[in-house]
Amino acid sequence: MKTFVLFTTVILNAFATGFFFAWSVSVILGTKKVGDFTYLESMQSINREILNPAFFIVFFGSIVSLFACAIL
């Protein structure tokens, strides 16, 4: 059980870290080059679309698995 929880924690945190890294070196840099209204529209659209089960599993799953790993 400990090995499974540790493995799950590592994988979910790797996904989250990769997502945030890719976001910061691509999307953020790209949106800095557009106008204010376009930036606002694109960020609102991204924020609506990111609310999906895959993101929730990675984002909240990594937090839950970290606590489970610490307890075990």
Short mmCIF file of C-alpha atoms in Angstrom, two decimals:
data_model
loop_
_atom_site.label_atom_id
_atom_site.label_comp_id
_atom_site.label_asym_id
_atom_site.label_seq_id
_atom_site.Cartn_x
_atom_site.Cartn_y
_atom_site.Cartn_z
CA MET A 1 0.00 0.00 0.00
CA LYS A 2 2.78 2.44 0.88
CA THR A 3 4.49 1.84 -2.45
CA PHE A 4 1.28 2.43 -4.39
CA VAL A 5 0.52 5.67 -2.53
CA LEU A 6 4.09 6.90 -2.98
CA PHE A 7 4.06 6.05 -6.69
CA THR A 8 0.69 7.76 -7.16
CA THR A 9 1.94 10.83 -5.29
CA VAL A 10 5.06 11.07 -7.45
CA ILE A 11 3.12 10.66 -10.71
CA LEU A 12 0.37 13.15 -9.85
CA ASN A 13 2.87 15.74 -8.63
CA ALA A 14 4.97 15.24 -11.76
CA PHE A 15 1.90 15.88 -13.91
CA ALA A 16 1.00 18.99 -11.93
CA THR A 17 4.56 20.31 -12.04
CA GLY A 18 4.79 19.68 -15.77
CA PHE A 19 1.48 21.42 -16.35
CA PHE A 20 2.46 24.51 -14.39
CA PHE A 21 5.89 24.65 -16.03
CA ALA A 22 4.43 24.32 -19.53
CA TRP A 23 1.83 26.96 -18.67
CA SER A 24 4.42 29.45 -17.46
CA VAL A 25 6.80 29.05 -20.41
CA SER A 26 4.19 28.99 -23.16
CA VAL A 27 0.75 30.37 -22.40
CA ILE A 28 1.85 33.21 -20.14
CA LEU A 29 4.57 34.34 -22.54
CA GLY A 30 2.13 34.20 -25.45
CA THR A 31 -0.59 36.16 -23.69
CA LYS A 32 1.85 38.94 -22.78
CA LYS A 33 2.06 39.80 -26.49
CA VAL A 34 -1.64 40.42 -27.13
CA GLY A 35 -3.88 43.36 -26.34
CA ASP A 36 -5.76 43.76 -23.10
CA PHE A 37 -9.18 42.73 -24.43
CA THR A 38 -7.76 39.71 -26.25
CA TYR A 39 -5.85 38.73 -23.09
CA LEU A 40 -9.01 38.98 -21.01
CA GLU A 41 -11.06 36.92 -23.48
CA SER A 42 -8.41 34.23 -23.81
CA MET A 43 -7.83 33.87 -20.07
CA GLN A 44 -11.56 33.67 -19.37
CA SER A 45 -11.91 31.00 -22.03
CA ILE A 46 -8.96 29.03 -20.64
CA ASN A 47 -10.34 29.29 -17.11
CA ARG A 48 -13.70 27.89 -18.27
CA GLU A 49 -12.14 25.00 -20.19
CA ILE A 50 -9.67 23.94 -17.50
CA LEU A 51 -12.50 22.97 -15.17
CA ASN A 52 -12.63 19.33 -16.23
CA PRO A 53 -12.24 15.95 -14.49
CA ALA A 54 -8.68 15.34 -15.71
CA PHE A 55 -7.42 18.61 -14.23
CA PHE A 56 -9.29 18.05 -10.96
CA ILE A 57 -7.86 14.55 -10.57
CA VAL A 58 -4.29 15.78 -11.07
CA PHE A 59 -4.62 19.00 -9.05
CA PHE A 60 -6.59 17.73 -6.06
CA GLY A 61 -5.31 14.17 -6.30
CA SER A 62 -1.75 15.33 -5.81
CA ILE A 63 -2.73 17.18 -2.64
CA VAL A 64 -4.72 14.25 -1.24
CA SER A 65 -1.98 11.76 -2.09
CA LEU A 66 0.64 13.94 -0.40
CA PHE A 67 -1.36 13.84 2.83
CA ALA A 68 -1.90 10.07 2.48
CA CYS A 69 1.83 9.59 1.87
CA ALA A 70 2.67 11.66 4.95
CA ILE A 71 0.26 9.66 7.10
CA LEU A 72 1.63 6.33 5.91
#
